[in-house]
CSV table of C-alpha atoms in Angstrom, one decimal:
chain,number,residue,atom,x,y,z
A,17,MET,CA,80.1,-11.9,14.7
A,18,LYS,CA,78.3,-8.5,15.0
A,19,LYS,CA,75.1,-9.9,13.5
A,20,ILE,CA,75.1,-12.9,15.9
A,21,SER,CA,75.8,-10.6,18.9
A,22,ASN,CA,72.7,-8.4,18.0
A,23,ILE,CA,70.5,-11.4,17.8
A,24,PHE,CA,71.8,-12.6,21.2
A,25,MET,CA,71.2,-9.2,22.7
A,26,ALA,CA,67.6,-8.9,21.4
A,27,GLY,CA,66.8,-12.3,22.9
A,28,LEU,CA,68.3,-11.3,26.2
A,29,VAL,CA,66.3,-8.0,26.4
A,30,ALA,CA,63.1,-9.9,25.6
A,31,ALA,CA,63.8,-12.5,28.3
A,32,LEU,CA,64.5,-9.7,30.9
A,33,ALA,CA,61.3,-7.9,29.9
A,34,LEU,CA,59.2,-11.0,30.3
A,35,ALA,CA,60.8,-11.7,33.7
A,36,SER,CA,60.0,-8.0,34.7
A,37,CYS,CA,56.3,-8.3,33.7
A,38,THR,CA,55.9,-11.5,35.6
A,39,GLN,CA,57.5,-10.0,38.6
A,40,LYS,CA,55.2,-6.9,38.5
A,41,GLU,CA,52.1,-9.1,38.0
A,42,GLU,CA,53.1,-11.1,41.1
A,43,LEU,CA,53.7,-7.9,43.1
A,44,ARG,CA,50.4,-6.2,42.2
A,45,PRO,CA,48.4,-5.3,45.3
A,46,ASP,CA,45.0,-6.6,46.3
A,47,LEU,CA,42.0,-4.5,45.2
A,48,GLN,CA,40.8,-2.1,47.9
A,49,GLY,CA,38.0,-0.3,45.9
A,50,VAL,CA,36.8,1.1,42.6
A,51,SER,CA,35.7,4.7,41.9
A,52,VAL,CA,33.2,5.0,39.1
A,53,ASN,CA,33.2,8.5,37.4
A,54,ASP,CA,30.3,7.9,35.0
A,55,ALA,CA,26.9,8.2,36.6
A,56,THR,CA,25.1,7.8,33.3
A,57,ILE,CA,26.2,6.5,29.9
A,58,SER,CA,24.1,7.0,26.8
A,59,LEU,CA,24.5,4.5,23.9
A,60,MET,CA,22.8,3.6,20.7
A,61,VAL,CA,22.0,-0.1,20.0
A,62,GLY,CA,25.1,-1.9,18.8
A,63,GLU,CA,27.6,0.6,20.3
A,64,THR,CA,30.3,-0.2,22.9
A,65,LYS,CA,31.9,2.2,25.4
A,66,CYS,CA,34.3,1.9,28.3
A,67,ILE,CA,33.1,3.0,31.7
A,68,ASP,CA,35.4,5.6,33.3
A,69,PHE,CA,36.6,4.0,36.5
A,70,VAL,CA,39.7,4.2,38.7
A,71,LEU,CA,41.2,1.3,40.7
A,72,ASN,CA,42.3,1.7,44.3
A,73,PRO,CA,45.2,1.1,44.4
A,74,ASP,CA,46.0,2.1,40.9
A,75,LYS,CA,47.5,-1.2,39.8
A,76,ALA,CA,45.4,-3.5,41.9
A,77,LEU,CA,44.5,-7.0,40.9
A,78,THR,CA,41.1,-7.1,39.1
A,79,ASP,CA,40.6,-10.9,39.0
A,80,GLY,CA,37.6,-10.9,41.3
A,81,LEU,CA,36.0,-7.8,39.9
A,82,LEU,CA,32.4,-8.4,38.5
A,83,TRP,CA,30.3,-6.2,36.1
A,84,VAL,CA,26.7,-7.1,36.7
A,85,SER,CA,23.8,-5.8,34.6
A,86,SER,CA,20.3,-5.3,36.0
A,87,ASP,CA,18.9,-6.2,32.5
A,88,SER,CA,21.3,-8.2,30.3
A,89,THR,CA,18.9,-7.9,27.4
A,90,VAL,CA,19.5,-4.1,27.3
A,91,ALA,CA,23.2,-3.9,28.1
A,92,VAL,CA,26.0,-6.1,29.3
A,93,ALA,CA,29.6,-5.2,30.5
A,94,ASN,CA,32.9,-7.0,30.7
A,95,GLY,CA,36.2,-5.6,31.9
A,96,GLY,CA,34.6,-2.1,32.1
A,97,TRP,CA,33.3,-2.2,28.5
A,98,VAL,CA,29.5,-1.8,28.1
A,99,SER,CA,27.7,-3.2,25.0
A,100,ALA,CA,24.2,-1.9,24.1
A,101,LEU,CA,21.9,-4.6,22.9
A,102,LYS,CA,18.4,-3.1,22.8
A,103,ASP,CA,16.7,0.2,23.7
A,104,GLY,CA,15.9,0.7,27.3
A,105,SER,CA,17.7,1.3,30.6
A,106,ALA,CA,20.0,-1.0,32.7
A,107,THR,CA,22.2,-0.5,35.7
A,108,ILE,CA,25.7,-1.8,35.7
A,109,ALA,CA,27.0,-2.6,39.1
A,110,VAL,CA,30.8,-2.8,39.8
A,111,ARG,CA,31.4,-5.3,42.5
A,112,THR,CA,33.2,-8.3,43.9
A,113,SER,CA,31.5,-11.4,45.3
A,114,SER,CA,31.2,-9.7,48.7
A,115,GLU,CA,31.2,-5.9,48.1
A,116,GLU,CA,29.7,-3.4,45.7
A,117,TYR,CA,31.8,-0.3,44.7
A,118,GLY,CA,29.5,1.7,42.4
A,119,LYS,CA,26.8,1.8,39.7
A,120,VAL,CA,26.4,3.2,36.3
A,121,THR,CA,23.0,3.8,34.6
A,122,VAL,CA,23.2,2.9,30.9
A,123,LYS,CA,20.5,4.4,28.7
A,124,VAL,CA,20.2,2.8,25.3
A,125,ASP,CA,18.3,4.3,22.4
A,126,LYS,CA,17.9,2.9,18.9
A,127,TYR,CA,17.7,4.1,15.3
A,128,LYS,CA,14.0,3.7,14.8
A,129,VAL,CA,12.4,2.2,11.8
A,130,THR,CA,10.5,4.9,9.9
A,131,SER,CA,9.1,2.9,7.1
A,132,VAL,CA,8.7,-0.6,5.6
A,133,THR,CA,7.9,-0.9,1.9
A,134,LEU,CA,7.4,-3.9,-0.4
A,135,ASP,CA,8.4,-4.2,-4.0
A,136,ALA,CA,4.8,-4.9,-4.9
A,137,THR,CA,1.5,-3.8,-3.4
A,138,GLU,CA,-1.0,-5.9,-5.5
A,139,VAL,CA,-0.2,-8.9,-7.6
A,140,THR,CA,-1.8,-11.8,-9.3
A,141,LEU,CA,-0.3,-15.3,-8.6
A,142,ILE,CA,-1.4,-18.3,-10.6
A,143,ASN,CA,-2.3,-21.1,-8.3
A,144,GLY,CA,0.4,-23.7,-7.8
A,145,ASN,CA,3.2,-21.2,-8.2
A,146,THR,CA,5.4,-19.2,-5.9
A,147,MET,CA,6.8,-15.6,-5.7
A,148,THR,CA,9.1,-13.8,-3.4
A,149,LEU,CA,8.4,-10.3,-1.9
A,150,GLU,CA,11.2,-8.1,-0.9
A,151,ALA,CA,10.9,-5.7,2.0
A,152,THR,CA,12.9,-2.4,2.3
A,153,VAL,CA,13.4,-1.0,5.8
A,154,LYS,CA,14.3,2.7,6.3
A,155,PRO,CA,16.5,4.2,7.5
A,156,ASP,CA,19.4,2.1,6.3
A,157,ASN,CA,21.0,2.2,9.8
A,158,ALA,CA,17.9,1.1,11.6
A,159,SER,CA,18.9,-0.8,14.8
A,160,PHE,CA,16.5,-3.6,14.1
A,161,PRO,CA,16.1,-3.9,10.3
A,162,LYS,CA,14.6,-7.4,10.2
A,163,VAL,CA,10.9,-8.0,9.4
A,164,SER,CA,8.5,-10.8,10.2
A,165,TRP,CA,6.1,-12.1,7.6
A,166,SER,CA,2.4,-13.1,8.0
A,167,SER,CA,-0.5,-14.2,5.8
A,168,SER,CA,-4.1,-13.2,6.4
A,169,ASP,CA,-5.2,-16.7,5.1
A,170,PRO,CA,-2.5,-19.4,4.9
A,171,THR,CA,-5.0,-21.7,3.2
A,172,VAL,CA,-4.9,-19.5,0.2
A,173,ALA,CA,-1.2,-18.6,0.3
A,174,GLU,CA,1.5,-18.9,3.0
A,175,VAL,CA,4.7,-16.9,3.4
A,176,ASP,CA,8.0,-18.0,5.0
A,177,ALA,CA,10.6,-16.1,6.9
A,178,ALA,CA,12.3,-15.0,3.7
A,179,GLY,CA,9.1,-13.5,2.1
A,180,LYS,CA,8.6,-16.4,-0.3
A,181,VAL,CA,4.8,-16.8,-1.0
A,182,THR,CA,3.4,-20.2,-1.9
A,183,SER,CA,-0.1,-20.4,-3.3
A,184,HIS,CA,-2.5,-23.2,-2.4
A,185,LYS,CA,-5.9,-22.3,-3.7
A,186,ALA,CA,-7.8,-19.5,-5.5
A,187,GLY,CA,-8.7,-16.5,-3.4
A,188,THR,CA,-7.4,-13.2,-2.1
A,189,VAL,CA,-4.8,-12.9,0.7
A,190,VAL,CA,-2.9,-10.1,2.3
A,191,ILE,CA,0.8,-10.7,3.0
A,192,THR,CA,2.3,-8.4,5.6
A,193,ALA,CA,5.9,-7.6,6.5
A,194,THR,CA,6.1,-6.1,10.0
A,195,GLY,CA,9.2,-4.4,11.3
A,196,ASP,CA,10.3,-2.9,14.6
A,197,ASP,CA,7.7,-1.0,16.6
A,198,GLY,CA,4.9,-2.5,14.4
A,199,ILE,CA,5.8,-0.5,11.3
A,200,SER,CA,4.5,-2.6,8.4
A,201,ALA,CA,3.6,-2.9,4.7
A,202,SER,CA,1.2,-5.2,2.9
A,203,CYS,CA,0.7,-6.7,-0.5
A,204,ILE,CA,-2.7,-7.9,-1.8
A,205,ILE,CA,-2.2,-11.2,-3.7
A,206,HIS,CA,-5.0,-12.5,-5.9
A,207,VAL,CA,-4.4,-16.3,-6.3
A,208,ILE,CA,-6.3,-17.6,-9.4
A,209,ASP,CA,-6.4,-20.7,-11.4
A,210,ALA,CA,-4.9,-20.3,-14.8
A,211,ASP,CA,-7.0,-17.7,-16.5
A,212,ASP,CA,-7.2,-15.1,-19.3
A,213,PHE,CA,-6.3,-11.5,-18.5
A,214,ASN,CA,-8.1,-8.9,-20.6
A,215,ILE,CA,-6.7,-5.5,-19.7
A,216,ASN,CA,-8.3,-2.3,-21.1
A,217,THR,CA,-6.2,0.7,-20.3
A,218,SER,CA,-5.3,4.2,-21.3
A,219,ALA,CA,-2.5,5.2,-23.7
A,220,ASP,CA,0.0,5.4,-20.9
A,221,GLU,CA,2.7,2.8,-20.4
A,222,GLY,CA,1.9,0.4,-17.6
A,223,SER,CA,2.4,-3.0,-16.1
A,224,ILE,CA,0.7,-5.6,-14.0
A,225,ALA,CA,2.3,-8.4,-11.9
A,226,ILE,CA,1.1,-11.8,-12.9
A,227,TYR,CA,3.3,-14.5,-11.4
A,228,GLY,CA,3.3,-18.0,-12.7
A,229,GLY,CA,4.6,-17.9,-16.2
A,230,ASP,CA,8.0,-18.3,-17.8
A,231,GLN,CA,10.7,-16.2,-16.1
A,232,VAL,CA,12.4,-15.5,-19.5
A,233,GLU,CA,11.1,-12.6,-21.5
A,234,ILE,CA,8.1,-13.2,-23.8
A,235,LYS,CA,7.0,-10.7,-26.4
A,236,ALA,CA,3.6,-10.5,-27.9
A,237,SER,CA,3.4,-12.1,-31.4
A,238,GLY,CA,3.5,-9.5,-34.1
A,239,SER,CA,3.9,-6.6,-31.7
A,240,ASN,CA,6.7,-5.1,-29.7
A,241,PHE,CA,4.6,-3.1,-27.2
A,242,LEU,CA,3.5,-6.0,-24.9
A,243,SER,CA,6.0,-8.2,-23.1
A,244,TYR,CA,6.3,-10.5,-20.0
A,245,LYS,CA,9.4,-10.9,-17.9
A,246,ASP,CA,10.0,-12.0,-14.3
A,247,GLY,CA,6.4,-12.1,-13.4
A,248,VAL,CA,5.4,-8.7,-14.8
A,249,ALA,CA,3.5,-8.0,-18.0
A,250,SER,CA,4.5,-4.5,-19.4
A,251,TRP,CA,3.3,-2.3,-22.2
A,252,THR,CA,4.7,0.8,-23.7
A,253,GLU,CA,2.9,4.2,-24.4
A,254,ASN,CA,0.5,4.2,-27.3
A,255,THR,CA,1.5,7.0,-29.7
A,256,THR,CA,-0.2,5.5,-32.8
A,257,GLY,CA,-3.3,7.6,-32.5
A,258,THR,CA,-5.5,4.5,-32.8
A,259,VAL,CA,-6.7,1.8,-30.5
A,260,ARG,CA,-4.2,-1.1,-30.4
A,261,THR,CA,-4.3,-4.6,-29.1
A,262,ALA,CA,-1.7,-7.3,-28.4
A,263,SER,CA,-1.7,-10.7,-26.5
A,264,LEU,CA,0.7,-13.3,-25.4
A,265,GLU,CA,0.4,-16.7,-23.7
A,266,LEU,CA,2.3,-17.9,-20.6
A,267,SER,CA,3.6,-21.3,-19.9
A,268,SER,CA,0.9,-21.7,-17.3
A,269,GLY,CA,-1.7,-21.5,-20.1
A,270,SER,CA,-2.9,-18.1,-19.1
A,271,ARG,CA,-3.3,-15.5,-21.9
A,272,ILE,CA,-2.7,-11.8,-21.4
A,273,LYS,CA,-4.4,-9.4,-23.7
A,274,VAL,CA,-3.9,-5.6,-23.5
A,275,THR,CA,-6.1,-3.1,-25.4
A,276,GLN,CA,-4.9,0.5,-25.3
A,277,ALA,CA,-6.9,3.6,-25.8
A,278,THR,CA,-5.7,6.7,-27.6
A,279,GLY,CA,-5.9,9.1,-24.6
A,280,LYS,CA,-3.4,9.5,-21.8
A,281,VAL,CA,-4.4,10.2,-18.2
A,282,ALA,CA,-2.5,13.5,-18.1
A,283,ASP,CA,-4.7,14.8,-21.0
A,284,PHE,CA,-7.8,14.5,-18.8
A,285,LEU,CA,-6.5,16.1,-15.6
A,286,GLY,CA,-7.7,19.5,-14.6
A,287,LYS,CA,-10.8,21.5,-13.7
A,288,TYR,CA,-14.3,20.7,-15.1
A,289,ASN,CA,-17.8,22.0,-14.8
A,290,PHE,CA,-20.2,19.1,-14.0
A,291,THR,CA,-23.9,19.5,-15.1
A,292,SER,CA,-26.7,17.4,-13.8
A,293,LYS,CA,-30.2,17.4,-12.3
A,294,VAL,CA,-29.6,17.5,-8.5
A,295,PHE,CA,-31.7,16.1,-5.6
A,296,SER,CA,-30.4,17.2,-2.2
A,297,LYS,CA,-31.9,16.2,1.1
A,298,ASP,CA,-29.7,18.3,3.4
A,299,ALA,CA,-28.1,21.2,1.6
A,300,GLY,CA,-27.0,22.7,4.9
A,301,ARG,CA,-24.6,19.9,5.6
A,302,SER,CA,-23.8,18.7,2.1
A,303,GLY,CA,-23.3,22.2,0.6
A,304,ILE,CA,-25.1,21.0,-2.5
A,305,THR,CA,-28.5,22.6,-3.3
A,306,ALA,CA,-31.2,20.9,-5.4
A,307,GLY,CA,-31.9,22.1,-8.8
A,308,ASN,CA,-33.5,21.1,-12.1
A,309,SER,CA,-30.2,21.7,-13.9
A,310,MET,CA,-27.1,22.5,-11.8
A,311,THR,CA,-23.5,23.1,-12.6
A,312,LEU,CA,-20.6,22.8,-10.1
A,313,PRO,CA,-16.8,22.8,-10.4
A,314,VAL,CA,-14.9,19.6,-10.0
A,315,THR,CA,-11.3,18.5,-10.4
A,316,PHE,CA,-9.8,15.5,-12.1
A,317,ALA,CA,-6.5,14.5,-10.4
A,318,THR,CA,-4.1,11.5,-10.6
A,319,ALA,CA,-5.3,8.7,-8.2
A,320,GLY,CA,-2.9,8.2,-5.3
A,321,ASN,CA,-3.5,4.5,-5.1
A,322,PRO,CA,-4.8,3.2,-8.5
A,323,GLU,CA,-7.0,0.2,-8.0
A,324,THR,CA,-7.2,-2.6,-10.6
A,325,LEU,CA,-10.6,-4.4,-10.8
A,326,LYS,CA,-12.3,-6.9,-13.1
A,327,ASP,CA,-15.6,-6.0,-14.7
A,328,SER,CA,-18.5,-8.4,-14.9
A,329,ASP,CA,-17.4,-9.3,-18.5
A,330,GLY,CA,-13.9,-10.2,-17.3
A,331,THR,CA,-12.2,-7.1,-18.5
A,332,MET,CA,-9.7,-5.5,-16.1
A,333,TYR,CA,-9.6,-1.7,-15.6
A,334,VAL,CA,-7.3,0.5,-13.5
A,335,ASN,CA,-8.9,3.5,-11.7
A,336,HIS,CA,-6.2,6.1,-12.6
A,337,ILE,CA,-8.2,9.3,-11.9
A,338,ALA,CA,-9.6,10.8,-8.7
A,339,ILE,CA,-12.6,13.2,-9.1
A,340,ARG,CA,-13.1,15.7,-6.3
A,341,GLY,CA,-15.8,18.2,-5.8
A,342,LEU,CA,-19.0,16.2,-6.0
A,343,LEU,CA,-19.4,16.3,-2.2
A,344,GLY,CA,-16.8,17.8,0.1
A,345,ASP,CA,-13.8,15.5,0.5
A,346,VAL,CA,-15.4,12.5,-1.1
A,347,VAL,CA,-13.3,11.0,-4.0
A,348,VAL,CA,-15.0,9.3,-6.9
A,349,ALA,CA,-12.6,7.1,-8.9
A,350,ALA,CA,-12.6,6.9,-12.7
A,351,THR,CA,-10.7,5.1,-15.4
A,352,LEU,CA,-9.7,5.7,-19.0
A,353,ALA,CA,-10.2,2.8,-21.5
A,354,ALA,CA,-10.3,2.1,-25.2
A,355,ASP,CA,-13.4,2.6,-27.2
A,356,GLU,CA,-13.4,1.0,-30.6
A,357,GLU,CA,-15.3,3.9,-32.2
A,358,ASP,CA,-14.0,7.0,-30.4
A,359,GLY,CA,-10.6,5.8,-29.3
A,360,VAL,CA,-11.2,6.5,-25.6
A,361,LYS,CA,-13.9,6.5,-23.0
A,362,LEU,CA,-14.1,7.4,-19.3
A,363,GLY,CA,-15.6,5.1,-16.7
A,364,LEU,CA,-16.9,6.7,-13.5
A,365,PHE,CA,-16.6,4.1,-10.7
A,366,VAL,CA,-19.6,3.4,-8.4
A,367,ASP,CA,-18.8,1.2,-5.4
A,368,SER,CA,-21.3,-0.8,-3.3
A,369,ARG,CA,-18.6,-2.6,-1.4
A,370,LYS,CA,-17.3,0.1,1.0
A,371,ALA,CA,-18.0,3.7,1.9
A,372,GLN,CA,-15.6,6.6,2.5
A,373,LYS,CA,-14.8,8.2,5.8
A,374,THR,CA,-15.7,11.9,5.4
A,375,GLU,CA,-16.0,15.2,7.1
A,376,LYS,CA,-19.4,15.6,5.4
A,377,GLY,CA,-21.0,12.9,7.6
A,378,LYS,CA,-23.8,13.4,10.0
A,379,ALA,CA,-24.5,12.2,13.5
A,380,GLY,CA,-24.2,8.4,13.5
A,381,PHE,CA,-23.3,8.4,9.8
A,382,ASP,CA,-19.6,9.1,9.4
A,383,TYR,CA,-19.3,7.6,5.9
A,384,ILE,CA,-20.5,8.4,2.5
A,385,ALA,CA,-21.3,5.7,-0.1
A,386,VAL,CA,-20.9,6.4,-3.8
A,387,LEU,CA,-23.7,4.2,-5.3
A,388,PRO,CA,-25.2,3.8,-8.7
A,389,GLY,CA,-28.8,5.1,-9.0
A,390,TYR,CA,-30.8,2.9,-11.3
A,391,GLY,CA,-34.3,2.4,-12.6
A,392,ALA,CA,-36.5,0.2,-14.8
A,393,SER,CA,-36.3,2.8,-17.5
A,394,PHE,CA,-33.5,5.3,-18.1
A,395,ILE,CA,-35.4,8.0,-16.2
A,396,GLY,CA,-38.3,6.3,-14.4
A,397,ALA,CA,-40.4,6.3,-11.2
A,398,ALA,CA,-38.6,3.1,-10.1
A,399,TYR,CA,-35.4,5.0,-9.3
A,400,GLN,CA,-33.5,3.5,-6.4
A,401,PHE,CA,-30.0,3.3,-4.9
A,402,THR,CA,-30.2,-0.1,-3.2
A,403,PRO,CA,-26.6,-1.2,-2.8
A,404,TYR,CA,-26.9,-4.8,-3.9
A,405,PRO,CA,-26.5,-6.0,-6.5
A,406,VAL,CA,-24.7,-3.8,-8.9
A,407,THR,CA,-24.1,-6.6,-11.3
A,408,THR,CA,-24.5,-10.4,-11.0
A,409,GLU,CA,-20.8,-10.9,-10.7
A,410,SER,CA,-19.5,-8.0,-8.6
A,411,ASN,CA,-20.7,-5.2,-6.3
A,412,TYR,CA,-19.2,-2.4,-8.2
A,413,ALA,CA,-19.4,-1.0,-11.8
A,414,TRP,CA,-18.3,1.8,-14.1
A,415,ILE,CA,-20.7,4.3,-15.7
A,416,TRP,CA,-19.1,4.9,-19.1
A,417,PHE,CA,-19.0,8.4,-20.5
A,418,LYS,CA,-18.5,9.2,-24.2
A,419,VAL,CA,-15.5,11.6,-24.9
A,420,SER,CA,-16.0,14.3,-27.5
A,421,GLU,CA,-13.7,14.4,-30.5
A,422,GLU,CA,-11.6,17.2,-29.0
A,423,GLY,CA,-11.6,15.5,-25.6
A,424,LYS,CA,-13.2,18.5,-23.7
A,425,MET,CA,-16.6,17.0,-23.0
A,426,LEU,CA,-17.5,13.8,-21.2
A,427,ARG,CA,-21.1,12.7,-21.4
A,428,TYR,CA,-23.4,9.9,-20.1
A,429,ALA,CA,-26.9,10.2,-21.5
A,430,ASN,CA,-29.8,8.3,-23.0
A,431,ASP,CA,-28.0,7.5,-26.3
A,432,ASN,CA,-25.2,5.6,-24.4
A,433,LYS,CA,-27.1,4.4,-21.4
A,434,GLN,CA,-26.0,1.2,-19.7
A,435,LYS,CA,-28.2,-1.8,-18.9
A,436,PHE,CA,-27.5,-4.3,-16.1
A,437,THR,CA,-29.2,-7.5,-15.2
A,438,ALA,CA,-29.4,-8.5,-11.5
A,439,PHE,CA,-30.9,-11.6,-9.9
A,440,GLY,CA,-32.9,-11.4,-6.6
A,441,THR,CA,-32.9,-13.9,-3.8
A,442,ASN,CA,-35.7,-15.8,-5.6
A,443,GLY,CA,-33.6,-16.1,-8.7
A,444,ALA,CA,-35.7,-13.7,-10.8
A,445,ALA,CA,-33.8,-11.5,-13.2
A,446,THR,CA,-34.3,-7.8,-13.2
A,447,ASP,CA,-33.1,-5.4,-15.9
A,448,PHE,CA,-32.2,-1.8,-14.9
A,449,TYR,CA,-30.4,1.2,-16.3
A,450,ALA,CA,-27.7,3.3,-14.5
A,451,ILE,CA,-29.4,6.7,-14.4
A,452,ALA,CA,-27.7,8.5,-11.5
A,453,ILE,CA,-24.8,8.8,-9.1
A,454,SER,CA,-26.0,8.7,-5.4
A,455,LEU,CA,-24.0,9.9,-2.4
A,456,VAL,CA,-25.6,8.4,0.7
A,457,PRO,CA,-24.6,8.7,4.4
A,458,CYS,CA,-23.6,5.3,5.8
A,459,LYS,CA,-23.0,4.1,9.4
A,460,THR,CA,-20.0,1.9,8.6
A,461,GLU,CA,-17.4,1.5,5.9
A,462,GLU,CA,-18.9,-1.8,4.9
A,463,ILE,CA,-22.1,-1.0,3.0
A,464,ALA,CA,-25.3,-2.8,3.8
A,465,LYS,CA,-28.9,-1.7,3.2
A,466,ASP,CA,-29.6,-1.4,6.9
A,467,GLN,CA,-26.5,0.8,7.4
A,468,LEU,CA,-27.5,3.5,4.9
A,469,ASP,CA,-29.4,6.6,5.8
A,470,SER,CA,-33.0,6.1,4.8
A,471,ALA,CA,-33.0,9.6,3.5
A,472,TRP,CA,-30.6,9.8,0.5
A,473,TRP,CA,-28.4,12.9,0.6
A,474,VAL,CA,-27.2,14.0,-2.9
A,475,VAL,CA,-28.3,12.4,-6.2
A,476,TYR,CA,-26.9,13.5,-9.5
A,477,GLN,CA,-29.5,12.3,-12.1
A,478,ALA,CA,-29.0,12.2,-15.8
A,479,ASN,CA,-31.9,14.3,-16.9
A,480,PRO,CA,-31.1,18.0,-16.4
A,481,ASN,CA,-34.0,20.2,-17.5
A,482,ASN,CA,-36.1,16.9,-17.5
A,483,ALA,CA,-34.5,16.0,-20.8
A,484,ILE,CA,-33.1,12.5,-21.0
A,485,ALA,CA,-30.9,13.5,-23.9
A,486,ASP,CA,-28.9,16.0,-21.8
A,487,GLY,CA,-27.4,13.5,-19.4
A,488,LEU,CA,-24.5,13.9,-17.0
A,489,THR,CA,-21.8,16.1,-18.4
A,490,PHE,CA,-18.2,17.1,-17.5
A,491,LEU,CA,-17.0,20.1,-19.5
A,492,LYS,CA,-13.3,20.9,-19.2
A,493,ASP,CA,-12.4,24.5,-18.4
């Protein structure tokens, strides 16, 4: 009986409490006013906060009370609770349909996006295939972490809202992920028809993204240093002391061949003395004086953004090294590659595509072009630095330096001179030799003959002391 009595009493208490609440609700007085104690509220996007307000009378009915925002895209309020939606400022008015009691200024800030990065910056995509780029937004608590995707040429490759890239035809396209406040990152995608990739590189481990083959791992036949997995060809460090080569074939029909040199990039970094015959048109501005045989200090450093380019014979090289000191802040790129006889060679990159912005410019010429100087003979009167063409296939080239046995001296001279064949507008073939490195003021980044200063600036020519055997030489300190 005691147990039944307790249950009965609990139900009776609940019923009385409900009756009491109902009675109080019915007896609540009408609203006479509202006092708002917050003049300003500061919130971050996504946060919610209660406005400090007092009813008059204290337990007045609030059925007709409205919370009206001057900008509902920035902040909204309901029952006194303010929710921040985006950065900006909005005014929340506390009112009924006929009377306004007060206002609160809501200032909303956001956790700003500081960076957007992609999981790849330059890749090759075999035509007819797809790949997906992944964007990372920092900080992790950014208020608006989403990115939008765009393609510089959807006819070559398009990208959807998830970063999936679909190729349509051969060409080069830039895919960009843009985050809040216009913070963005881009990936250069080279869309090609099924092709062979001949990569000549240093002894360092490395990789190249080539999407379009099997997504299971493939290893080079007879070798364990070259493999392909998930769209990336990778190779390990060459510690054999000899040049080594391996190749594999993708399901797309493309073949990847990697030839590794014996030298590592780190072995070639440091300070060098560069010797050359020097012509200088304006020593006052360039800081380089002319001389029959001049030596100046230069530095080999790791390239901040290594560029992978295909040579006229189809071989791909990576510009691992940045050479500084040839002219102010101008950077001359270089690569290490395999040489069948010597194990390693260094290619100094000359580029007739685009010039570099530099503090060493002159009035109307804010750029410096690093161009090949060439002539009909290795050292001849026909010397010129006309920017086009460098080769018949591309508008850039590497000048290849021999590396001494101990790796301390790099030299380009008459005994290892390079011959190029170019074709003029009339189709006539012209043979020439790379005989110099020219640094020429240019009006714009894009190089054209009419944009170059008619007076060359600094020319490093490969015949110091007027001897063609001496060449251009880097000697490590």
